[in-house]
Amino acid sequence: QSALTQPPSVSGTPGQRVTISCSGSSSNIGSNSVNWYKQVPGTAPKLLIYNNDYRPSGVPDRFSGSKSGTSASLAISGLQPEDEAVYYCSPWDDNLNGWLFGGGTKLTVL
Amino acid sequence: QVQLQESGPGLVKPSETLSLTCTVSGASLTGLYWSWIRQPPGKSLEWIGFIYYTGTTSYNPSLKGRVTMSVDTAKDQFSLSLTSVTAADTAVYYCARDLNWYFDVWGRGSLVTVSS
C-alpha cells in the first residue's frame, strides 16, 4: 500500500476537464515538490509536470498541476482520446530519503 | 537526444542475483544522478535507488541491503545488482536520468522474471 493516495480511476468525455488528486503527508508532499508522470500501457512513464506546476517542453498547456499542504492535483482540460493512460504523482520523501510514487490513476476517455 | 537502454537477462532463478546495465547515449553521466525504478506486473512504480556519477549511492531501505549500484563513466553506463531474488522481484526495471528533482528521461524498460 502506497504512502500516497490516488483514486484508482477517473473518467471523462472528450472536451471535459478532469482532476486527479494525490494525498500524502508532511514528510513528502508537505515539504517537497510533486512531479506527475503519464504512462501508456506497455510503455515507459513520461514526465508530465515537475516542481508542482511546471510543464516540460512539448507538454500541452491543457495539463496543469497544483499543490496545497499535503495534497497535490493534476488537472486535464479539453480531454482528448490520447490522454487515456495511467497517471502517477511522485514527491521526494524525507523519511524514506528517496522518491515515492502514488498508486496510479487510470484515466478513461469515454 | 538523450536515450537510455537497459540490458540484461530476462530470466533469473530464485536466490540468484539480478544484474542489469543501463547505457546512456546523447549525454554524459557527469554531474548528474541516475536512478533505477521498477514496476511489478499490474502494479505501481517503486524507486530502487540512485547513483551519482562519482559513485555516491542511495538505496530504498525496503530492499534491505540487497541492492548495489555502480557507474562506469568511461562506458557511459551504470548498473544494478539485486541479490537473493524471489518471485516478488519480478518486474519491469527502468533506468532513468534523475535531475535531482524529477526523472526527465526514462529507458524503455527491461522485464525480469524470477522463476526456476
mmCIF file with all atom_site columns, C-alpha atoms in Angstrom:
data_model
loop_
_atom_site.group_PDB
_atom_site.id
_atom_site.type_symbol
_atom_site.label_atom_id
_atom_site.label_alt_id
_atom_site.label_comp_id
_atom_site.label_asym_id
_atom_site.label_entity_id
_atom_site.label_seq_id
_atom_site.pdbx_PDB_ins_code
_atom_site.Cartn_x
_atom_site.Cartn_y
_atom_site.Cartn_z
_atom_site.occupancy
_atom_site.B_iso_or_equiv
_atom_site.pdbx_formal_charge
_atom_site.auth_seq_id
_atom_site.auth_comp_id
_atom_site.auth_asym_id
_atom_site.auth_atom_id
_atom_site.pdbx_PDB_model_num
ATOM 1   C CA . GLN A 1 1   ? 0.000   0.000   0.000   1.00 0.00 ? 1   GLN A CA 1
ATOM 2   C CA . SER A 1 2   ? 1.448   3.311   -1.151  1.00 0.00 ? 2   SER A CA 1
ATOM 3   C CA . ALA A 1 3   ? 2.125   6.177   1.242   1.00 0.00 ? 3   ALA A CA 1
ATOM 4   C CA . LEU A 1 4   ? 0.472   8.355   -1.385  1.00 0.00 ? 4   LEU A CA 1
ATOM 5   C CA . THR A 1 5   ? -3.221  8.031   -2.138  1.00 0.00 ? 5   THR A CA 1
ATOM 6   C CA . GLN A 1 6   ? -4.613  8.460   -5.626  1.00 0.00 ? 6   GLN A CA 1
ATOM 7   C CA . PRO A 1 7   ? -8.072  7.469   -6.881  1.00 0.00 ? 7   PRO A CA 1
ATOM 8   C CA . PRO A 1 8   ? -7.767  4.192   -8.815  1.00 0.00 ? 8   PRO A CA 1
ATOM 9   C CA . SER A 1 9   ? -9.705  5.560   -11.751 1.00 0.00 ? 9   SER A CA 1
ATOM 10  C CA . VAL A 1 10  ? -11.320 8.655   -13.234 1.00 0.00 ? 10  VAL A CA 1
ATOM 11  C CA . SER A 1 11  ? -13.174 9.137   -16.478 1.00 0.00 ? 11  SER A CA 1
ATOM 12  C CA . GLY A 1 12  ? -14.471 11.862  -18.727 1.00 0.00 ? 12  GLY A CA 1
ATOM 13  C CA . THR A 1 13  ? -15.757 12.580  -22.196 1.00 0.00 ? 13  THR A CA 1
ATOM 14  C CA . PRO A 1 14  ? -13.805 14.410  -24.889 1.00 0.00 ? 14  PRO A CA 1
ATOM 15  C CA . GLY A 1 15  ? -13.570 18.119  -24.169 1.00 0.00 ? 15  GLY A CA 1
ATOM 16  C CA . GLN A 1 16  ? -14.283 17.771  -20.457 1.00 0.00 ? 16  GLN A CA 1
ATOM 17  C CA . ARG A 1 17  ? -11.998 18.717  -17.568 1.00 0.00 ? 17  ARG A CA 1
ATOM 18  C CA . VAL A 1 18  ? -10.886 16.103  -15.059 1.00 0.00 ? 18  VAL A CA 1
ATOM 19  C CA . THR A 1 19  ? -8.737  16.267  -11.949 1.00 0.00 ? 19  THR A CA 1
ATOM 20  C CA . ILE A 1 20  ? -6.623  13.611  -10.270 1.00 0.00 ? 20  ILE A CA 1
ATOM 21  C CA . SER A 1 21  ? -5.770  14.004  -6.611  1.00 0.00 ? 21  SER A CA 1
ATOM 22  C CA . CYS A 1 22  ? -2.722  12.814  -4.690  1.00 0.00 ? 22  CYS A CA 1
ATOM 23  C CA . SER A 1 23  ? -2.770  12.800  -0.908  1.00 0.00 ? 23  SER A CA 1
ATOM 24  C CA . GLY A 1 24  ? 0.406   12.447  1.128   1.00 0.00 ? 24  GLY A CA 1
ATOM 25  C CA . SER A 1 25  ? 1.947   13.614  4.383   1.00 0.00 ? 25  SER A CA 1
ATOM 26  C CA . SER A 1 26  ? 4.268   16.174  5.889   1.00 0.00 ? 26  SER A CA 1
ATOM 27  C CA . SER A 1 27  ? 7.353   14.143  5.025   1.00 0.00 ? 27  SER A CA 1
ATOM 28  C CA . ASN A 1 28  ? 6.629   14.081  1.305   1.00 0.00 ? 28  ASN A CA 1
ATOM 29  C CA . ILE A 1 29  ? 4.114   16.404  -0.363  1.00 0.00 ? 29  ILE A CA 1
ATOM 30  C CA . GLY A 1 30  ? 4.030   18.665  2.688   1.00 0.00 ? 30  GLY A CA 1
ATOM 31  C CA . SER A 1 31  ? 7.709   19.521  2.374   1.00 0.00 ? 31  SER A CA 1
ATOM 32  C CA . ASN A 1 32  ? 8.700   18.743  -1.207  1.00 0.00 ? 32  ASN A CA 1
ATOM 33  C CA . SER A 1 33  ? 7.547   19.475  -4.722  1.00 0.00 ? 33  SER A CA 1
ATOM 34  C CA . VAL A 1 34  ? 5.456   16.989  -6.680  1.00 0.00 ? 34  VAL A CA 1
ATOM 35  C CA . ASN A 1 35  ? 6.006   15.555  -10.134 1.00 0.00 ? 35  ASN A CA 1
ATOM 36  C CA . TRP A 1 36  ? 3.464   13.826  -12.343 1.00 0.00 ? 36  TRP A CA 1
ATOM 37  C CA . TYR A 1 37  ? 4.134   11.067  -14.865 1.00 0.00 ? 37  TYR A CA 1
ATOM 38  C CA . LYS A 1 38  ? 1.937   9.670   -17.612 1.00 0.00 ? 38  LYS A CA 1
ATOM 39  C CA . GLN A 1 39  ? 2.207   6.011   -18.584 1.00 0.00 ? 39  GLN A CA 1
ATOM 40  C CA . VAL A 1 40  ? 0.517   4.491   -21.584 1.00 0.00 ? 40  VAL A CA 1
ATOM 41  C CA . PRO A 1 41  ? 0.251   0.690   -21.053 1.00 0.00 ? 41  PRO A CA 1
ATOM 42  C CA . GLY A 1 42  ? 3.301   -1.153  -22.355 1.00 0.00 ? 42  GLY A CA 1
ATOM 43  C CA . THR A 1 43  ? 5.491   1.944   -22.433 1.00 0.00 ? 43  THR A CA 1
ATOM 44  C CA . ALA A 1 44  ? 7.773   3.771   -20.022 1.00 0.00 ? 44  ALA A CA 1
ATOM 45  C CA . PRO A 1 45  ? 6.445   6.606   -17.860 1.00 0.00 ? 45  PRO A CA 1
ATOM 46  C CA . LYS A 1 46  ? 6.838   10.100  -19.262 1.00 0.00 ? 46  LYS A CA 1
ATOM 47  C CA . LEU A 1 47  ? 7.355   13.291  -17.271 1.00 0.00 ? 47  LEU A CA 1
ATOM 48  C CA . LEU A 1 48  ? 4.214   15.411  -17.443 1.00 0.00 ? 48  LEU A CA 1
ATOM 49  C CA . ILE A 1 49  ? 4.520   18.004  -14.660 1.00 0.00 ? 49  ILE A CA 1
ATOM 50  C CA . TYR A 1 50  ? 7.528   18.843  -12.493 1.00 0.00 ? 50  TYR A CA 1
ATOM 51  C CA . ASN A 1 51  ? 8.046   21.031  -9.449  1.00 0.00 ? 51  ASN A CA 1
ATOM 52  C CA . ASN A 1 52  ? 4.281   21.096  -8.759  1.00 0.00 ? 52  ASN A CA 1
ATOM 53  C CA . ASP A 1 53  ? 3.178   23.105  -11.773 1.00 0.00 ? 53  ASP A CA 1
ATOM 54  C CA . TYR A 1 54  ? 5.812   23.283  -14.499 1.00 0.00 ? 54  TYR A CA 1
ATOM 55  C CA . ARG A 1 55  ? 5.364   21.617  -17.869 1.00 0.00 ? 55  ARG A CA 1
ATOM 56  C CA . PRO A 1 56  ? 8.333   20.188  -19.811 1.00 0.00 ? 56  PRO A CA 1
ATOM 57  C CA . SER A 1 57  ? 8.704   21.330  -23.375 1.00 0.00 ? 57  SER A CA 1
ATOM 58  C CA . GLY A 1 58  ? 6.169   19.606  -25.592 1.00 0.00 ? 58  GLY A CA 1
ATOM 59  C CA . VAL A 1 59  ? 3.512   19.017  -22.931 1.00 0.00 ? 59  VAL A CA 1
ATOM 60  C CA . PRO A 1 60  ? 0.308   20.862  -23.870 1.00 0.00 ? 60  PRO A CA 1
ATOM 61  C CA . ASP A 1 61  ? -0.973  23.594  -21.578 1.00 0.00 ? 61  ASP A CA 1
ATOM 62  C CA . ARG A 1 62  ? -4.135  21.528  -21.143 1.00 0.00 ? 62  ARG A CA 1
ATOM 63  C CA . PHE A 1 63  ? -2.189  19.852  -18.345 1.00 0.00 ? 63  PHE A CA 1
ATOM 64  C CA . SER A 1 64  ? -1.665  21.729  -15.083 1.00 0.00 ? 64  SER A CA 1
ATOM 65  C CA . GLY A 1 65  ? -0.574  20.870  -11.576 1.00 0.00 ? 65  GLY A CA 1
ATOM 66  C CA . SER A 1 66  ? -1.097  22.349  -8.155  1.00 0.00 ? 66  SER A CA 1
ATOM 67  C CA . LYS A 1 67  ? -0.198  21.662  -4.555  1.00 0.00 ? 67  LYS A CA 1
ATOM 68  C CA . SER A 1 68  ? -1.702  22.690  -1.232  1.00 0.00 ? 68  SER A CA 1
ATOM 69  C CA . GLY A 1 69  ? -0.477  21.417  2.111   1.00 0.00 ? 69  GLY A CA 1
ATOM 70  C CA . THR A 1 70  ? -0.083  17.654  1.920   1.00 0.00 ? 70  THR A CA 1
ATOM 71  C CA . SER A 1 71  ? -2.120  17.200  -1.262  1.00 0.00 ? 71  SER A CA 1
ATOM 72  C CA . ALA A 1 72  ? -1.497  17.747  -4.939  1.00 0.00 ? 72  ALA A CA 1
ATOM 73  C CA . SER A 1 73  ? -3.682  17.693  -8.026  1.00 0.00 ? 73  SER A CA 1
ATOM 74  C CA . LEU A 1 74  ? -3.320  17.204  -11.738 1.00 0.00 ? 74  LEU A CA 1
ATOM 75  C CA . ALA A 1 75  ? -5.905  18.839  -13.971 1.00 0.00 ? 75  ALA A CA 1
ATOM 76  C CA . ILE A 1 76  ? -6.504  17.950  -17.590 1.00 0.00 ? 76  ILE A CA 1
ATOM 77  C CA . SER A 1 77  ? -8.770  20.216  -19.596 1.00 0.00 ? 77  SER A CA 1
ATOM 78  C CA . GLY A 1 78  ? -10.121 19.698  -23.095 1.00 0.00 ? 78  GLY A CA 1
ATOM 79  C CA . LEU A 1 79  ? -9.863  15.933  -22.632 1.00 0.00 ? 79  LEU A CA 1
ATOM 80  C CA . GLN A 1 80  ? -8.667  14.041  -25.711 1.00 0.00 ? 80  GLN A CA 1
ATOM 81  C CA . PRO A 1 81  ? -8.627  10.300  -26.513 1.00 0.00 ? 81  PRO A CA 1
ATOM 82  C CA . GLU A 1 82  ? -4.827  10.224  -26.381 1.00 0.00 ? 82  GLU A CA 1
ATOM 83  C CA . ASP A 1 83  ? -4.952  11.309  -22.737 1.00 0.00 ? 83  ASP A CA 1
ATOM 84  C CA . GLU A 1 84  ? -6.116  7.818   -21.813 1.00 0.00 ? 84  GLU A CA 1
ATOM 85  C CA . ALA A 1 85  ? -3.302  6.457   -19.623 1.00 0.00 ? 85  ALA A CA 1
ATOM 86  C CA . VAL A 1 86  ? -2.249  5.871   -16.021 1.00 0.00 ? 86  VAL A CA 1
ATOM 87  C CA . TYR A 1 87  ? -1.043  8.940   -14.117 1.00 0.00 ? 87  TYR A CA 1
ATOM 88  C CA . TYR A 1 88  ? 1.343   8.818   -11.150 1.00 0.00 ? 88  TYR A CA 1
ATOM 89  C CA . CYS A 1 89  ? 2.228   11.501  -8.632  1.00 0.00 ? 89  CYS A CA 1
ATOM 90  C CA . SER A 1 90  ? 5.735   11.458  -7.190  1.00 0.00 ? 90  SER A CA 1
ATOM 91  C CA . PRO A 1 91  ? 7.321   13.583  -4.462  1.00 0.00 ? 91  PRO A CA 1
ATOM 92  C CA . TRP A 1 92  ? 10.581  13.127  -2.613  1.00 0.00 ? 92  TRP A CA 1
ATOM 93  C CA . ASP A 1 93  ? 10.069  11.678  0.870   1.00 0.00 ? 93  ASP A CA 1
ATOM 94  C CA . ASP A 1 94  ? 12.286  12.932  3.702   1.00 0.00 ? 94  ASP A CA 1
ATOM 95  C CA . ASN A 1 95  ? 11.733  9.815   5.851   1.00 0.00 ? 95  ASN A CA 1
ATOM 96  C CA . LEU A 1 96  ? 12.497  7.399   3.032   1.00 0.00 ? 96  LEU A CA 1
ATOM 97  C CA . ASN A 1 97  ? 15.248  9.684   1.752   1.00 0.00 ? 97  ASN A CA 1
ATOM 98  C CA . GLY A 1 98  ? 14.071  8.713   -1.686  1.00 0.00 ? 98  GLY A CA 1
ATOM 99  C CA . TRP A 1 99  ? 11.354  9.029   -4.285  1.00 0.00 ? 99  TRP A CA 1
ATOM 100 C CA . LEU A 1 100 ? 7.774   7.905   -3.704  1.00 0.00 ? 100 LEU A CA 1
ATOM 101 C CA . PHE A 1 101 ? 5.155   7.082   -6.301  1.00 0.00 ? 101 PHE A CA 1
ATOM 102 C CA . GLY A 1 102 ? 1.409   7.077   -5.878  1.00 0.00 ? 102 GLY A CA 1
ATOM 103 C CA . GLY A 1 103 ? -0.629  4.019   -6.684  1.00 0.00 ? 103 GLY A CA 1
ATOM 104 C CA . GLY A 1 104 ? -1.578  5.443   -10.058 1.00 0.00 ? 104 GLY A CA 1
ATOM 105 C CA . THR A 1 105 ? -4.867  6.660   -11.521 1.00 0.00 ? 105 THR A CA 1
ATOM 106 C CA . LYS A 1 106 ? -6.257  5.174   -14.714 1.00 0.00 ? 106 LYS A CA 1
ATOM 107 C CA . LEU A 1 107 ? -7.905  7.812   -16.878 1.00 0.00 ? 107 LEU A CA 1
ATOM 108 C CA . THR A 1 108 ? -10.553 6.556   -19.267 1.00 0.00 ? 108 THR A CA 1
ATOM 109 C CA . VAL A 1 109 ? -11.823 8.808   -22.050 1.00 0.00 ? 109 VAL A CA 1
ATOM 110 C CA . LEU A 1 110 ? -15.374 7.690   -22.728 1.00 0.00 ? 110 LEU A CA 1
ATOM 111 C CA . GLN B 2 1   ? 18.610  13.407  -27.960 1.00 0.00 ? 1   GLN B CA 1
ATOM 112 C CA . VAL B 2 2   ? 19.287  11.595  -24.716 1.00 0.00 ? 2   VAL B CA 1
ATOM 113 C CA . GLN B 2 3   ? 18.459  7.889   -24.722 1.00 0.00 ? 3   GLN B CA 1
ATOM 114 C CA . LEU B 2 4   ? 18.739  5.199   -22.064 1.00 0.00 ? 4   LEU B CA 1
ATOM 115 C CA . GLN B 2 5   ? 18.742  1.466   -22.765 1.00 0.00 ? 5   GLN B CA 1
ATOM 116 C CA . GLU B 2 6   ? 18.501  -1.301  -20.197 1.00 0.00 ? 6   GLU B CA 1
ATOM 117 C CA . SER B 2 7   ? 20.144  -4.658  -20.874 1.00 0.00 ? 7   SER B CA 1
ATOM 118 C CA . GLY B 2 8   ? 20.487  -7.930  -19.002 1.00 0.00 ? 8   GLY B CA 1
ATOM 119 C CA . PRO B 2 9   ? 18.964  -11.384 -18.557 1.00 0.00 ? 9   PRO B CA 1
ATOM 120 C CA . GLY B 2 10  ? 15.217  -11.603 -18.771 1.00 0.00 ? 10  GLY B CA 1
ATOM 121 C CA . LEU B 2 11  ? 15.055  -14.675 -16.534 1.00 0.00 ? 11  LEU B CA 1
ATOM 122 C CA . VAL B 2 12  ? 16.730  -15.151 -13.152 1.00 0.00 ? 12  VAL B CA 1
ATOM 123 C CA . LYS B 2 13  ? 16.408  -18.113 -10.800 1.00 0.00 ? 13  LYS B CA 1
ATOM 124 C CA . PRO B 2 14  ? 15.206  -17.650 -7.212  1.00 0.00 ? 14  PRO B CA 1
ATOM 125 C CA . SER B 2 15  ? 18.002  -16.888 -4.710  1.00 0.00 ? 15  SER B CA 1
ATOM 126 C CA . GLU B 2 16  ? 20.324  -15.761 -7.529  1.00 0.00 ? 16  GLU B CA 1
ATOM 127 C CA . THR B 2 17  ? 21.457  -12.252 -8.446  1.00 0.00 ? 17  THR B CA 1
ATOM 128 C CA . LEU B 2 18  ? 19.683  -9.948  -10.892 1.00 0.00 ? 18  LEU B CA 1
ATOM 129 C CA . SER B 2 19  ? 22.089  -7.790  -12.888 1.00 0.00 ? 19  SER B CA 1
ATOM 130 C CA . LEU B 2 20  ? 21.148  -5.007  -15.284 1.00 0.00 ? 20  LEU B CA 1
ATOM 131 C CA . THR B 2 21  ? 23.090  -2.330  -17.112 1.00 0.00 ? 21  THR B CA 1
ATOM 132 C CA . CYS B 2 22  ? 21.838  0.987   -18.436 1.00 0.00 ? 22  CYS B CA 1
ATOM 133 C CA . THR B 2 23  ? 23.671  2.506   -21.383 1.00 0.00 ? 23  THR B CA 1
ATOM 134 C CA . VAL B 2 24  ? 23.324  6.246   -21.863 1.00 0.00 ? 24  VAL B CA 1
ATOM 135 C CA . SER B 2 25  ? 23.636  7.889   -25.262 1.00 0.00 ? 25  SER B CA 1
ATOM 136 C CA . GLY B 2 26  ? 23.413  11.543  -26.220 1.00 0.00 ? 26  GLY B CA 1
ATOM 137 C CA . ALA B 2 27  ? 24.538  12.770  -22.810 1.00 0.00 ? 27  ALA B CA 1
ATOM 138 C CA . SER B 2 28  ? 27.323  12.415  -20.296 1.00 0.00 ? 28  SER B CA 1
ATOM 139 C CA . LEU B 2 29  ? 26.841  10.819  -16.899 1.00 0.00 ? 29  LEU B CA 1
ATOM 140 C CA . THR B 2 30  ? 28.977  13.567  -15.415 1.00 0.00 ? 30  THR B CA 1
ATOM 141 C CA . GLY B 2 31  ? 27.326  15.894  -12.953 1.00 0.00 ? 31  GLY B CA 1
ATOM 142 C CA . LEU B 2 32  ? 24.057  14.002  -12.737 1.00 0.00 ? 32  LEU B CA 1
ATOM 143 C CA . TYR B 2 33  ? 22.168  11.395  -10.759 1.00 0.00 ? 33  TYR B CA 1
ATOM 144 C CA . TRP B 2 34  ? 20.950  8.168   -12.347 1.00 0.00 ? 34  TRP B CA 1
ATOM 145 C CA . SER B 2 35  ? 18.158  6.035   -10.927 1.00 0.00 ? 35  SER B CA 1
ATOM 146 C CA . TRP B 2 36  ? 16.636  2.591   -11.149 1.00 0.00 ? 36  TRP B CA 1
ATOM 147 C CA . ILE B 2 37  ? 12.870  2.180   -10.800 1.00 0.00 ? 37  ILE B CA 1
ATOM 148 C CA . ARG B 2 38  ? 10.839  -0.989  -11.090 1.00 0.00 ? 38  ARG B CA 1
ATOM 149 C CA . GLN B 2 39  ? 7.215   -1.885  -11.772 1.00 0.00 ? 39  GLN B CA 1
ATOM 150 C CA . PRO B 2 40  ? 5.782   -5.318  -10.920 1.00 0.00 ? 40  PRO B CA 1
ATOM 151 C CA . PRO B 2 41  ? 3.162   -6.503  -13.413 1.00 0.00 ? 41  PRO B CA 1
ATOM 152 C CA . GLY B 2 42  ? -0.071  -4.569  -12.954 1.00 0.00 ? 42  GLY B CA 1
ATOM 153 C CA . LYS B 2 43  ? 1.306   -2.510  -10.082 1.00 0.00 ? 43  LYS B CA 1
ATOM 154 C CA . SER B 2 44  ? 2.718   0.922   -9.392  1.00 0.00 ? 44  SER B CA 1
ATOM 155 C CA . LEU B 2 45  ? 6.283   2.173   -9.613  1.00 0.00 ? 45  LEU B CA 1
ATOM 156 C CA . GLU B 2 46  ? 8.922   1.642   -6.926  1.00 0.00 ? 46  GLU B CA 1
ATOM 157 C CA . TRP B 2 47  ? 12.123  3.663   -6.694  1.00 0.00 ? 47  TRP B CA 1
ATOM 158 C CA . ILE B 2 48  ? 15.086  1.324   -6.145  1.00 0.00 ? 48  ILE B CA 1
ATOM 159 C CA . GLY B 2 49  ? 17.858  3.872   -5.726  1.00 0.00 ? 49  GLY B CA 1
ATOM 160 C CA . PHE B 2 50  ? 20.156  6.331   -7.415  1.00 0.00 ? 50  PHE B CA 1
ATOM 161 C CA . ILE B 2 51  ? 23.848  6.678   -8.131  1.00 0.00 ? 51  ILE B CA 1
ATOM 162 C CA . TYR B 2 52  ? 25.724  9.929   -8.646  1.00 0.00 ? 52  TYR B CA 1
ATOM 163 C CA . TYR B 2 53  ? 28.379  9.999   -11.367 1.00 0.00 ? 53  TYR B CA 1
ATOM 164 C CA . THR B 2 54  ? 31.055  9.964   -8.656  1.00 0.00 ? 54  THR B CA 1
ATOM 165 C CA . GLY B 2 55  ? 29.712  6.659   -7.337  1.00 0.00 ? 55  GLY B CA 1
ATOM 166 C CA . THR B 2 56  ? 27.769  8.006   -4.359  1.00 0.00 ? 56  THR B CA 1
ATOM 167 C CA . THR B 2 57  ? 24.603  5.967   -3.887  1.00 0.00 ? 57  THR B CA 1
ATOM 168 C CA . SER B 2 58  ? 21.282  5.998   -2.059  1.00 0.00 ? 58  SER B CA 1
ATOM 169 C CA . TYR B 2 59  ? 19.015  2.966   -1.918  1.00 0.00 ? 59  TYR B CA 1
ATOM 170 C CA . ASN B 2 60  ? 15.417  2.278   -0.934  1.00 0.00 ? 60  ASN B CA 1
ATOM 171 C CA . PRO B 2 61  ? 15.521  0.788   2.583   1.00 0.00 ? 61  PRO B CA 1
ATOM 172 C CA . SER B 2 62  ? 12.730  -1.613  1.609   1.00 0.00 ? 62  SER B CA 1
ATOM 173 C CA . LEU B 2 63  ? 15.257  -3.633  -0.366  1.00 0.00 ? 63  LEU B CA 1
ATOM 174 C CA . LYS B 2 64  ? 17.109  -4.413  2.840   1.00 0.00 ? 64  LYS B CA 1
ATOM 175 C CA . GLY B 2 65  ? 20.702  -4.294  1.706   1.00 0.00 ? 65  GLY B CA 1
ATOM 176 C CA . ARG B 2 66  ? 20.218  -6.467  -1.379  1.00 0.00 ? 66  ARG B CA 1
ATOM 177 C CA . VAL B 2 67  ? 20.959  -3.629  -3.817  1.00 0.00 ? 67  VAL B CA 1
ATOM 178 C CA . THR B 2 68  ? 24.243  -2.427  -5.201  1.00 0.00 ? 68  THR B CA 1
ATOM 179 C CA . MET B 2 69  ? 24.703  0.155   -7.944  1.00 0.00 ? 69  MET B CA 1
ATOM 180 C CA . SER B 2 70  ? 27.840  1.053   -9.833  1.00 0.00 ? 70  SER B CA 1
ATOM 181 C CA . VAL B 2 71  ? 28.807  3.512   -12.542 1.00 0.00 ? 71  VAL B CA 1
ATOM 182 C CA . ASP B 2 72  ? 31.312  3.454   -15.404 1.00 0.00 ? 72  ASP B CA 1
ATOM 183 C CA . THR B 2 73  ? 31.615  6.953   -16.835 1.00 0.00 ? 73  THR B CA 1
ATOM 184 C CA . ALA B 2 74  ? 34.103  5.820   -19.478 1.00 0.00 ? 74  ALA B CA 1
ATOM 185 C CA . LYS B 2 75  ? 31.485  3.497   -20.951 1.00 0.00 ? 75  LYS B CA 1
ATOM 186 C CA . ASP B 2 76  ? 28.529  5.829   -20.239 1.00 0.00 ? 76  ASP B CA 1
ATOM 187 C CA . GLN B 2 77  ? 26.914  3.040   -18.244 1.00 0.00 ? 77  GLN B CA 1
ATOM 188 C CA . PHE B 2 78  ? 25.527  2.436   -14.788 1.00 0.00 ? 78  PHE B CA 1
ATOM 189 C CA . SER B 2 79  ? 24.457  -0.878  -13.328 1.00 0.00 ? 79  SER B CA 1
ATOM 190 C CA . LEU B 2 80  ? 22.113  -2.519  -10.842 1.00 0.00 ? 80  LEU B CA 1
ATOM 191 C CA . SER B 2 81  ? 22.686  -5.682  -8.847  1.00 0.00 ? 81  SER B CA 1
ATOM 192 C CA . LEU B 2 82  ? 19.936  -7.217  -6.710  1.00 0.00 ? 82  LEU B CA 1
ATOM 193 C CA . THR B 2 83  ? 20.826  -10.310 -4.708  1.00 0.00 ? 83  THR B CA 1
ATOM 194 C CA . SER B 2 84  ? 18.738  -13.170 -3.302  1.00 0.00 ? 84  SER B CA 1
ATOM 195 C CA . VAL B 2 85  ? 15.836  -12.543 -5.660  1.00 0.00 ? 85  VAL B CA 1
ATOM 196 C CA . THR B 2 86  ? 12.372  -14.030 -5.207  1.00 0.00 ? 86  THR B CA 1
ATOM 197 C CA . ALA B 2 87  ? 9.227   -14.021 -7.307  1.00 0.00 ? 87  ALA B CA 1
ATOM 198 C CA . ALA B 2 88  ? 8.365   -10.667 -5.701  1.00 0.00 ? 88  ALA B CA 1
ATOM 199 C CA . ASP B 2 89  ? 11.261  -9.129  -7.629  1.00 0.00 ? 89  ASP B CA 1
ATOM 200 C CA . THR B 2 90  ? 9.642   -9.945  -10.966 1.00 0.00 ? 90  THR B CA 1
ATOM 201 C CA . ALA B 2 91  ? 9.094   -6.581  -12.613 1.00 0.00 ? 91  ALA B CA 1
ATOM 202 C CA . VAL B 2 92  ? 9.905   -4.266  -15.459 1.00 0.00 ? 92  VAL B CA 1
ATOM 203 C CA . TYR B 2 93  ? 13.093  -2.463  -14.466 1.00 0.00 ? 93  TYR B CA 1
ATOM 204 C CA . TYR B 2 94  ? 13.612  1.080   -15.743 1.00 0.00 ? 94  TYR B CA 1
ATOM 205 C CA . CYS B 2 95  ? 16.678  3.247   -15.643 1.00 0.00 ? 95  CYS B CA 1
ATOM 206 C CA . ALA B 2 96  ? 16.118  6.993   -15.627 1.00 0.00 ? 96  ALA B CA 1
ATOM 207 C CA . ARG B 2 97  ? 18.012  10.259  -15.577 1.00 0.00 ? 97  ARG B CA 1
ATOM 208 C CA . ASP B 2 98  ? 17.410  11.945  -12.266 1.00 0.00 ? 98  ASP B CA 1
ATOM 209 C CA . LEU B 2 99  ? 17.828  15.713  -12.461 1.00 0.00 ? 99  LEU B CA 1
ATOM 210 C CA . ASN B 2 100 ? 17.696  15.717  -8.646  1.00 0.00 ? 100 ASN B CA 1
ATOM 211 C CA . TRP B 2 101 ? 14.158  16.922  -8.709  1.00 0.00 ? 101 TRP B CA 1
ATOM 212 C CA . TYR B 2 102 ? 12.467  14.751  -11.339 1.00 0.00 ? 102 TYR B CA 1
ATOM 213 C CA . PHE B 2 103 ? 13.037  11.939  -13.852 1.00 0.00 ? 103 PHE B CA 1
ATOM 214 C CA . ASP B 2 104 ? 13.162  13.570  -17.257 1.00 0.00 ? 104 ASP B CA 1
ATOM 215 C CA . VAL B 2 105 ? 14.375  10.676  -19.416 1.00 0.00 ? 105 VAL B CA 1
ATOM 216 C CA . TRP B 2 106 ? 13.490  7.002   -18.988 1.00 0.00 ? 106 TRP B CA 1
ATOM 217 C CA . GLY B 2 107 ? 14.684  3.820   -20.647 1.00 0.00 ? 107 GLY B CA 1
ATOM 218 C CA . ARG B 2 108 ? 12.156  1.609   -22.379 1.00 0.00 ? 108 ARG B CA 1
ATOM 219 C CA . GLY B 2 109 ? 12.300  -0.905  -19.549 1.00 0.00 ? 109 GLY B CA 1
ATOM 220 C CA . SER B 2 110 ? 13.530  -4.482  -19.169 1.00 0.00 ? 110 SER B CA 1
ATOM 221 C CA . LEU B 2 111 ? 11.239  -7.245  -17.958 1.00 0.00 ? 111 LEU B CA 1
ATOM 222 C CA . VAL B 2 112 ? 12.969  -9.521  -15.478 1.00 0.00 ? 112 VAL B CA 1
ATOM 223 C CA . THR B 2 113 ? 11.164  -12.677 -14.409 1.00 0.00 ? 113 THR B CA 1
ATOM 224 C CA . VAL B 2 114 ? 12.268  -14.626 -11.362 1.00 0.00 ? 114 VAL B CA 1
ATOM 225 C CA . SER B 2 115 ? 11.458  -18.284 -11.860 1.00 0.00 ? 115 SER B CA 1
ATOM 226 C CA . SER B 2 116 ? 13.122  -21.661 -11.685 1.00 0.00 ? 116 SER B CA 1
#
